[in-house]
């Protein structure tokens, strides 16, 4: 009996000491397990490690319509918010902002923020938390200007025959010096990205039509509202699955 107990203590210890790596894949919102609580729902899509982040967590959170003000939050990790559907009312740095699907929020460790849903429709957003392998440079962080949001409606687009792009210049944060945000719309009948790789990890939020996503030689498909994670240096691409084109948000970090 003692040997069996020692075995399970060892298993539990090794699981907690060596968390699993988060793999490059499509996270289906509709097929994720849900925890229903008063006024909101939570889905944990992934938690583990990546090449650059010893703790990496992806959750989907839904706030029901016309909810009372949520509590102000402050975390010791960097936080990324991706608006999936509805309208997100953000309090950040003493400023309020209403954000639509496709908007991105980057919240630095220790900064106060609040997310509310004041509309008559449910709000769903992805919350990504991560901690860097490298020791943060807090002095540099103070010089960078802190937390920010990216509303693609406020970023001038560049257009060509393939579609349009609203691109935010690369912006270093406290946990990553590779953050780049882009809102992409692919015109009907046009191809998307060919297979490629890059040093930064990437998150892709599909906003409207289905897409084909080759990942490390495997063919996957993502629907509107799904989130895709691509680990550093993993080959991948993205192409419309239908003739009407597609739109998505890309965050390199």
PDB file of C-alpha atoms in Angstrom:
ATOM      1  CA  UNK A   1       0.000   0.000   0.000  1.00  0.00           C
ATOM      2  CA  UNK A   2       2.817   2.417   0.896  1.00  0.00           C
ATOM      3  CA  UNK A   3       4.516   1.827  -2.462  1.00  0.00           C
ATOM      4  CA  UNK A   4       1.276   2.619  -4.332  1.00  0.00           C
ATOM      5  CA  UNK A   5       0.838   5.864  -2.403  1.00  0.00           C
ATOM      6  CA  UNK A   6       4.421   6.859  -3.110  1.00  0.00           C
ATOM      7  CA  UNK A   7       3.864   6.122  -6.805  1.00  0.00           C
ATOM      8  CA  UNK A   8       0.871   8.482  -7.035  1.00  0.00           C
ATOM      9  CA  UNK A   9       2.678  11.175  -5.074  1.00  0.00           C
ATOM     10  CA  UNK A  10       5.482  10.910  -7.638  1.00  0.00           C
ATOM     11  CA  UNK A  11       3.029  11.098 -10.576  1.00  0.00           C
ATOM     12  CA  UNK A  12       1.238  14.153  -9.184  1.00  0.00           C
ATOM     13  CA  UNK A  13       4.527  15.867  -8.412  1.00  0.00           C
ATOM     14  CA  UNK A  14       5.950  15.269 -11.878  1.00  0.00           C
ATOM     15  CA  UNK A  15       2.744  16.518 -13.513  1.00  0.00           C
ATOM     16  CA  UNK A  16       2.823  19.756 -11.540  1.00  0.00           C
ATOM     17  CA  UNK A  17       6.586  20.197 -11.914  1.00  0.00           C
ATOM     18  CA  UNK A  18       6.626  19.524 -15.670  1.00  0.00           C
ATOM     19  CA  UNK A  19       3.475  20.970 -17.266  1.00  0.00           C
ATOM     20  CA  UNK A  20       2.659  19.900 -20.787  1.00  0.00           C
ATOM     21  CA  UNK A  21       3.675  21.945 -23.812  1.00  0.00           C
ATOM     22  CA  UNK A  22       0.865  23.779 -25.616  1.00  0.00           C
ATOM     23  CA  UNK A  23       0.771  22.407 -29.160  1.00  0.00           C
ATOM     24  CA  UNK A  24       0.109  24.321 -32.363  1.00  0.00           C
ATOM     25  CA  UNK A  25      -3.532  23.680 -33.244  1.00  0.00           C
ATOM     26  CA  UNK A  26      -7.020  25.061 -33.833  1.00  0.00           C
ATOM     27  CA  UNK A  27      -9.017  25.625 -30.650  1.00  0.00           C
ATOM     28  CA  UNK A  28     -12.700  25.174 -31.416  1.00  0.00           C
ATOM     29  CA  UNK A  29     -14.852  27.473 -29.308  1.00  0.00           C
ATOM     30  CA  UNK A  30     -18.028  25.439 -29.823  1.00  0.00           C
ATOM     31  CA  UNK A  31     -16.395  22.142 -28.792  1.00  0.00           C
ATOM     32  CA  UNK A  32     -14.693  23.403 -25.620  1.00  0.00           C
ATOM     33  CA  UNK A  33     -15.873  22.388 -22.155  1.00  0.00           C
ATOM     34  CA  UNK A  34     -17.752  25.204 -20.450  1.00  0.00           C
ATOM     35  CA  UNK A  35     -18.056  26.260 -16.815  1.00  0.00           C
ATOM     36  CA  UNK A  36     -21.318  28.172 -16.272  1.00  0.00           C
ATOM     37  CA  UNK A  37     -21.398  30.724 -13.482  1.00  0.00           C
ATOM     38  CA  UNK A  38     -23.754  33.549 -12.552  1.00  0.00           C
ATOM     39  CA  UNK A  39     -23.708  36.065 -15.390  1.00  0.00           C
ATOM     40  CA  UNK A  40     -20.809  34.520 -17.284  1.00  0.00           C
ATOM     41  CA  UNK A  41     -19.227  31.399 -18.752  1.00  0.00           C
ATOM     42  CA  UNK A  42     -15.597  30.274 -18.897  1.00  0.00           C
ATOM     43  CA  UNK A  43     -13.846  27.856 -21.228  1.00  0.00           C
ATOM     44  CA  UNK A  44     -10.218  26.868 -20.625  1.00  0.00           C
ATOM     45  CA  UNK A  45      -8.772  25.944 -24.014  1.00  0.00           C
ATOM     46  CA  UNK A  46      -5.141  25.361 -23.089  1.00  0.00           C
ATOM     47  CA  UNK A  47      -2.693  25.700 -20.219  1.00  0.00           C
ATOM     48  CA  UNK A  48       0.953  24.715 -20.205  1.00  0.00           C
ATOM     49  CA  UNK A  49       4.315  25.868 -21.531  1.00  0.00           C
ATOM     50  CA  UNK A  50       5.654  27.182 -24.840  1.00  0.00           C
ATOM     51  CA  UNK A  51       9.145  27.899 -26.124  1.00  0.00           C
ATOM     52  CA  UNK A  52       9.160  31.421 -24.665  1.00  0.00           C
ATOM     53  CA  UNK A  53       6.573  31.219 -21.869  1.00  0.00           C
ATOM     54  CA  UNK A  54       6.822  28.814 -18.905  1.00  0.00           C
ATOM     55  CA  UNK A  55       3.181  29.555 -18.125  1.00  0.00           C
ATOM     56  CA  UNK A  56       0.716  30.032 -20.980  1.00  0.00           C
ATOM     57  CA  UNK A  57      -3.071  30.033 -20.521  1.00  0.00           C
ATOM     58  CA  UNK A  58      -5.893  30.485 -23.052  1.00  0.00           C
ATOM     59  CA  UNK A  59      -9.477  31.007 -21.867  1.00  0.00           C
ATOM     60  CA  UNK A  60     -12.700  32.081 -23.562  1.00  0.00           C
ATOM     61  CA  UNK A  61     -14.983  34.205 -21.398  1.00  0.00           C
ATOM     62  CA  UNK A  62     -18.603  35.135 -22.113  1.00  0.00           C
ATOM     63  CA  UNK A  63     -20.407  37.886 -20.213  1.00  0.00           C
ATOM     64  CA  UNK A  64     -24.172  37.905 -20.519  1.00  0.00           C
ATOM     65  CA  UNK A  65     -25.991  41.030 -21.698  1.00  0.00           C
ATOM     66  CA  UNK A  66     -26.375  44.107 -19.498  1.00  0.00           C
ATOM     67  CA  UNK A  67     -24.143  42.901 -16.689  1.00  0.00           C
ATOM     68  CA  UNK A  68     -23.322  45.090 -13.673  1.00  0.00           C
ATOM     69  CA  UNK A  69     -19.820  46.540 -13.506  1.00  0.00           C
ATOM     70  CA  UNK A  70     -17.144  43.883 -13.107  1.00  0.00           C
ATOM     71  CA  UNK A  71     -14.361  44.215 -10.508  1.00  0.00           C
ATOM     72  CA  UNK A  72     -11.106  45.907 -11.464  1.00  0.00           C
ATOM     73  CA  UNK A  73      -8.377  43.325 -12.067  1.00  0.00           C
ATOM     74  CA  UNK A  74      -4.599  43.378 -11.736  1.00  0.00           C
ATOM     75  CA  UNK A  75      -2.396  40.417 -12.640  1.00  0.00           C
ATOM     76  CA  UNK A  76       1.308  39.668 -12.315  1.00  0.00           C
ATOM     77  CA  UNK A  77       1.376  38.189 -15.827  1.00  0.00           C
ATOM     78  CA  UNK A  78       1.007  39.883 -19.193  1.00  0.00           C
ATOM     79  CA  UNK A  79      -2.546  39.630 -20.526  1.00  0.00           C
ATOM     80  CA  UNK A  80      -3.873  39.677 -24.080  1.00  0.00           C
ATOM     81  CA  UNK A  81      -7.580  40.110 -24.848  1.00  0.00           C
ATOM     82  CA  UNK A  82      -9.043  39.257 -28.270  1.00  0.00           C
ATOM     83  CA  UNK A  83     -12.676  40.278 -28.818  1.00  0.00           C
ATOM     84  CA  UNK A  84     -14.553  37.367 -30.418  1.00  0.00           C
ATOM     85  CA  UNK A  85     -18.120  38.699 -30.530  1.00  0.00           C
ATOM     86  CA  UNK A  86     -20.231  41.463 -29.001  1.00  0.00           C
ATOM     87  CA  UNK A  87     -18.941  44.793 -27.693  1.00  0.00           C
ATOM     88  CA  UNK A  88     -16.306  44.938 -24.976  1.00  0.00           C
ATOM     89  CA  UNK A  89     -16.241  48.012 -22.720  1.00  0.00           C
ATOM     90  CA  UNK A  90     -12.710  48.427 -21.428  1.00  0.00           C
ATOM     91  CA  UNK A  91     -11.366  50.520 -18.558  1.00  0.00           C
ATOM     92  CA  UNK A  92      -7.596  50.802 -18.915  1.00  0.00           C
ATOM     93  CA  UNK A  93      -5.258  53.506 -17.676  1.00  0.00           C
ATOM     94  CA  UNK A  94      -8.213  55.607 -16.544  1.00  0.00           C
ATOM     95  CA  UNK A  95      -9.740  55.586 -20.058  1.00  0.00           C
ATOM     96  CA  UNK A  96     -12.873  53.862 -21.339  1.00  0.00           C
ATOM     97  CA  UNK A  97     -13.044  52.295 -24.780  1.00  0.00           C
ATOM     98  CA  UNK A  98     -15.729  50.294 -26.594  1.00  0.00           C
ATOM     99  CA  UNK A  99     -14.107  47.579 -28.681  1.00  0.00           C
ATOM    100  CA  UNK A 100     -15.634  45.491 -31.475  1.00  0.00           C
ATOM    101  CA  UNK A 101     -14.740  41.975 -32.689  1.00  0.00           C
ATOM    102  CA  UNK A 102     -11.182  41.782 -33.924  1.00  0.00           C
ATOM    103  CA  UNK A 103      -9.870  44.315 -31.410  1.00  0.00           C
ATOM    104  CA  UNK A 104      -6.818  43.420 -29.329  1.00  0.00           C
ATOM    105  CA  UNK A 105      -5.830  44.607 -25.841  1.00  0.00           C
ATOM    106  CA  UNK A 106      -2.334  44.184 -24.375  1.00  0.00           C
ATOM    107  CA  UNK A 107      -2.229  44.600 -20.574  1.00  0.00           C
ATOM    108  CA  UNK A 108       1.078  44.790 -18.790  1.00  0.00           C
ATOM    109  CA  UNK A 109       1.719  43.102 -15.416  1.00  0.00           C
ATOM    110  CA  UNK A 110       0.454  45.187 -12.514  1.00  0.00           C
ATOM    111  CA  UNK A 111      -1.778  47.474 -14.605  1.00  0.00           C
ATOM    112  CA  UNK A 112      -5.404  47.851 -13.494  1.00  0.00           C
ATOM    113  CA  UNK A 113      -8.101  46.979 -16.024  1.00  0.00           C
ATOM    114  CA  UNK A 114     -11.796  46.156 -16.136  1.00  0.00           C
ATOM    115  CA  UNK A 115     -13.923  44.422 -18.762  1.00  0.00           C
ATOM    116  CA  UNK A 116     -17.666  45.127 -18.886  1.00  0.00           C
ATOM    117  CA  UNK A 117     -20.584  44.208 -21.104  1.00  0.00           C
ATOM    118  CA  UNK A 118     -23.026  47.098 -21.185  1.00  0.00           C
ATOM    119  CA  UNK A 119     -24.750  46.059 -24.413  1.00  0.00           C
ATOM    120  CA  UNK A 120     -27.939  44.075 -25.016  1.00  0.00           C
ATOM    121  CA  UNK A 121     -25.993  41.162 -26.557  1.00  0.00           C
ATOM    122  CA  UNK A 122     -23.576  38.659 -24.989  1.00  0.00           C
ATOM    123  CA  UNK A 123     -19.866  39.469 -25.120  1.00  0.00           C
ATOM    124  CA  UNK A 124     -17.238  36.802 -25.732  1.00  0.00           C
ATOM    125  CA  UNK A 125     -13.509  37.399 -25.657  1.00  0.00           C
ATOM    126  CA  UNK A 126     -10.368  35.322 -25.425  1.00  0.00           C
ATOM    127  CA  UNK A 127      -8.074  35.945 -22.472  1.00  0.00           C
ATOM    128  CA  UNK A 128      -4.457  34.867 -22.844  1.00  0.00           C
ATOM    129  CA  UNK A 129      -2.061  35.043 -19.894  1.00  0.00           C
ATOM    130  CA  UNK A 130       1.656  34.367 -20.133  1.00  0.00           C
ATOM    131  CA  UNK A 131       4.949  34.821 -18.319  1.00  0.00           C
ATOM    132  CA  UNK A 132       8.287  35.140 -20.126  1.00  0.00           C
ATOM    133  CA  UNK A 133      11.288  32.849 -19.678  1.00  0.00           C
ATOM    134  CA  UNK A 134      13.432  35.976 -19.422  1.00  0.00           C
ATOM    135  CA  UNK A 135      13.498  38.288 -16.415  1.00  0.00           C
ATOM    136  CA  UNK A 136      11.397  41.369 -17.300  1.00  0.00           C
ATOM    137  CA  UNK A 137      13.187  44.707 -17.531  1.00  0.00           C
ATOM    138  CA  UNK A 138      10.882  46.880 -15.416  1.00  0.00           C
ATOM    139  CA  UNK A 139      12.796  50.082 -16.214  1.00  0.00           C
ATOM    140  CA  UNK A 140      12.357  49.439 -19.930  1.00  0.00           C
ATOM    141  CA  UNK A 141       8.671  48.693 -19.329  1.00  0.00           C
ATOM    142  CA  UNK A 142       8.162  52.130 -17.799  1.00  0.00           C
ATOM    143  CA  UNK A 143       9.714  53.725 -20.881  1.00  0.00           C
ATOM    144  CA  UNK A 144       7.547  51.767 -23.313  1.00  0.00           C
ATOM    145  CA  UNK A 145       4.286  53.383 -22.273  1.00  0.00           C
ATOM    146  CA  UNK A 146       2.565  50.360 -20.770  1.00  0.00           C
ATOM    147  CA  UNK A 147      -0.712  48.765 -21.748  1.00  0.00           C
ATOM    148  CA  UNK A 148      -2.536  49.570 -24.989  1.00  0.00           C
ATOM    149  CA  UNK A 149      -5.369  48.492 -27.268  1.00  0.00           C
ATOM    150  CA  UNK A 150      -5.501  48.018 -31.048  1.00  0.00           C
ATOM    151  CA  UNK A 151      -8.825  48.896 -32.674  1.00  0.00           C
ATOM    152  CA  UNK A 152      -8.521  48.056 -36.371  1.00  0.00           C
ATOM    153  CA  UNK A 153     -11.126  50.721 -37.222  1.00  0.00           C
ATOM    154  CA  UNK A 154      -8.594  53.354 -36.134  1.00  0.00           C
ATOM    155  CA  UNK A 155      -5.654  51.959 -38.147  1.00  0.00           C
ATOM    156  CA  UNK A 156      -5.322  53.072 -41.770  1.00  0.00           C
ATOM    157  CA  UNK A 157      -5.542  50.078 -44.149  1.00  0.00           C
ATOM    158  CA  UNK A 158      -3.295  49.142 -47.024  1.00  0.00           C
ATOM    159  CA  UNK A 159      -5.122  47.492 -49.935  1.00  0.00           C
ATOM    160  CA  UNK A 160      -4.313  45.502 -53.042  1.00  0.00           C
ATOM    161  CA  UNK A 161      -6.075  43.000 -55.312  1.00  0.00           C
ATOM    162  CA  UNK A 162      -5.819  40.283 -52.665  1.00  0.00           C
ATOM    163  CA  UNK A 163      -7.502  42.252 -49.869  1.00  0.00           C
ATOM    164  CA  UNK A 164      -6.649  44.710 -47.114  1.00  0.00           C
ATOM    165  CA  UNK A 165      -4.493  44.901 -44.018  1.00  0.00           C
ATOM    166  CA  UNK A 166      -4.669  47.078 -40.902  1.00  0.00           C
ATOM    167  CA  UNK A 167      -1.235  46.713 -39.344  1.00  0.00           C
ATOM    168  CA  UNK A 168       0.106  48.024 -36.056  1.00  0.00           C
ATOM    169  CA  UNK A 169       3.849  48.599 -35.988  1.00  0.00           C
ATOM    170  CA  UNK A 170       5.789  46.038 -33.900  1.00  0.00           C
ATOM    171  CA  UNK A 171       5.667  47.069 -30.271  1.00  0.00           C
ATOM    172  CA  UNK A 172       7.835  45.551 -27.509  1.00  0.00           C
ATOM    173  CA  UNK A 173       6.085  44.671 -24.269  1.00  0.00           C
ATOM    174  CA  UNK A 174       7.357  43.631 -20.881  1.00  0.00           C
ATOM    175  CA  UNK A 175       7.120  39.912 -21.761  1.00  0.00           C
ATOM    176  CA  UNK A 176       7.965  39.985 -25.490  1.00  0.00           C
ATOM    177  CA  UNK A 177       9.953  42.151 -27.891  1.00  0.00           C
ATOM    178  CA  UNK A 178       8.188  40.666 -30.938  1.00  0.00           C
ATOM    179  CA  UNK A 179       4.559  41.850 -30.606  1.00  0.00           C
ATOM    180  CA  UNK A 180       2.979  42.716 -33.959  1.00  0.00           C
ATOM    181  CA  UNK A 181      -0.769  42.995 -34.603  1.00  0.00           C
ATOM    182  CA  UNK A 182      -2.524  42.800 -37.979  1.00  0.00           C
ATOM    183  CA  UNK A 183      -6.148  42.679 -39.114  1.00  0.00           C
ATOM    184  CA  UNK A 184      -6.355  40.914 -42.496  1.00  0.00           C
ATOM    185  CA  UNK A 185      -9.238  40.694 -44.963  1.00  0.00           C
ATOM    186  CA  UNK A 186      -8.834  38.381 -47.975  1.00  0.00           C
ATOM    187  CA  UNK A 187     -11.008  39.222 -50.981  1.00  0.00           C
ATOM    188  CA  UNK A 188     -13.366  36.692 -52.564  1.00  0.00           C
ATOM    189  CA  UNK A 189     -11.567  34.268 -54.841  1.00  0.00           C
ATOM    190  CA  UNK A 190      -8.117  35.196 -53.529  1.00  0.00           C
ATOM    191  CA  UNK A 191      -5.583  33.006 -51.716  1.00  0.00           C
ATOM    192  CA  UNK A 192      -4.308  33.771 -48.229  1.00  0.00           C
ATOM    193  CA  UNK A 193      -0.889  33.051 -46.723  1.00  0.00           C
ATOM    194  CA  UNK A 194       1.381  30.392 -48.161  1.00  0.00           C
ATOM    195  CA  UNK A 195       3.094  28.010 -45.752  1.00  0.00           C
ATOM    196  CA  UNK A 196       5.805  29.814 -43.790  1.00  0.00           C
ATOM    197  CA  UNK A 197       7.425  29.974 -40.358  1.00  0.00           C
ATOM    198  CA  UNK A 198       8.778  32.673 -38.038  1.00  0.00           C
ATOM    199  CA  UNK A 199      10.553  33.023 -34.701  1.00  0.00           C
ATOM    200  CA  UNK A 200       7.564  34.560 -32.902  1.00  0.00           C
ATOM    201  CA  UNK A 201       4.610  32.531 -31.685  1.00  0.00           C
ATOM    202  CA  UNK A 202       1.274  33.565 -33.217  1.00  0.00           C
ATOM    203  CA  UNK A 203      -2.408  33.684 -32.335  1.00  0.00           C
ATOM    204  CA  UNK A 204      -5.017  33.898 -35.099  1.00  0.00           C
ATOM    205  CA  UNK A 205      -8.679  34.736 -34.449  1.00  0.00           C
ATOM    206  CA  UNK A 206     -11.006  33.873 -37.344  1.00  0.00           C
ATOM    207  CA  UNK A 207     -13.705  36.528 -37.660  1.00  0.00           C
ATOM    208  CA  UNK A 208     -16.102  35.407 -40.377  1.00  0.00           C
ATOM    209  CA  UNK A 209     -15.756  32.568 -42.909  1.00  0.00           C
ATOM    210  CA  UNK A 210     -14.054  29.172 -42.476  1.00  0.00           C
ATOM    211  CA  UNK A 211     -10.362  28.789 -43.318  1.00  0.00           C
ATOM    212  CA  UNK A 212      -7.974  25.954 -44.142  1.00  0.00           C
ATOM    213  CA  UNK A 213      -4.943  25.919 -41.848  1.00  0.00           C
ATOM    214  CA  UNK A 214      -1.964  23.705 -42.687  1.00  0.00           C
ATOM    215  CA  UNK A 215       0.046  23.259 -39.464  1.00  0.00           C
ATOM    216  CA  UNK A 216       3.325  21.363 -39.493  1.00  0.00           C
ATOM    217  CA  UNK A 217       2.176  19.230 -42.439  1.00  0.00           C
ATOM    218  CA  UNK A 218      -1.334  18.505 -41.094  1.00  0.00           C
ATOM    219  CA  UNK A 219      -4.440  20.054 -42.671  1.00  0.00           C
ATOM    220  CA  UNK A 220      -6.898  21.616 -40.233  1.00  0.00           C
ATOM    221  CA  UNK A 221      -9.997  23.775 -40.586  1.00  0.00           C
ATOM    222  CA  UNK A 222     -11.134  26.652 -38.400  1.00  0.00           C
ATOM    223  CA  UNK A 223     -14.579  28.237 -38.187  1.00  0.00           C
ATOM    224  CA  UNK A 224     -15.578  31.806 -37.433  1.00  0.00           C
ATOM    225  CA  UNK A 225     -14.798  32.538 -33.790  1.00  0.00           C
ATOM    226  CA  UNK A 226     -12.132  29.835 -33.450  1.00  0.00           C
ATOM    227  CA  UNK A 227      -8.644  30.618 -32.147  1.00  0.00           C
ATOM    228  CA  UNK A 228      -5.446  29.191 -33.630  1.00  0.00           C
ATOM    229  CA  UNK A 229      -2.140  28.935 -31.786  1.00  0.00           C
ATOM    230  CA  UNK A 230       1.110  28.559 -33.730  1.00  0.00           C
ATOM    231  CA  UNK A 231       4.272  27.859 -31.758  1.00  0.00           C
ATOM    232  CA  UNK A 232       7.599  29.479 -32.655  1.00  0.00           C
ATOM    233  CA  UNK A 233       9.198  28.110 -35.868  1.00  0.00           C
ATOM    234  CA  UNK A 234       6.253  25.827 -36.727  1.00  0.00           C
ATOM    235  CA  UNK A 235       5.282  25.807 -40.424  1.00  0.00           C
ATOM    236  CA  UNK A 236       1.762  27.044 -41.073  1.00  0.00           C
ATOM    237  CA  UNK A 237      -0.480  28.916 -43.488  1.00  0.00           C
ATOM    238  CA  UNK A 238      -4.048  30.164 -43.763  1.00  0.00           C
ATOM    239  CA  UNK A 239      -6.414  30.222 -46.741  1.00  0.00           C
ATOM    240  CA  UNK A 240     -10.141  30.817 -47.222  1.00  0.00           C
ATOM    241  CA  UNK A 241     -12.125  27.580 -47.272  1.00  0.00           C
ATOM    242  CA  UNK A 242     -14.806  29.190 -49.443  1.00  0.00           C
ATOM    243  CA  UNK A 243     -14.869  31.493 -52.446  1.00  0.00           C
ATOM    244  CA  UNK A 244     -16.178  34.493 -50.462  1.00  0.00           C
ATOM    245  CA  UNK A 245     -12.841  35.156 -48.730  1.00  0.00           C
ATOM    246  CA  UNK A 246     -12.189  35.570 -45.016  1.00  0.00           C
ATOM    247  CA  UNK A 247     -11.078  37.971 -42.275  1.00  0.00           C
ATOM    248  CA  UNK A 248      -8.860  37.289 -39.288  1.00  0.00           C
ATOM    249  CA  UNK A 249      -6.643  38.915 -36.677  1.00  0.00           C
ATOM    250  CA  UNK A 250      -3.005  37.921 -36.259  1.00  0.00           C
ATOM    251  CA  UNK A 251      -0.933  38.624 -33.151  1.00  0.00           C
ATOM    252  CA  UNK A 252       2.769  37.753 -33.206  1.00  0.00           C
ATOM    253  CA  UNK A 253       4.379  37.704 -29.761  1.00  0.00           C
TER     254      UNK A 253
END
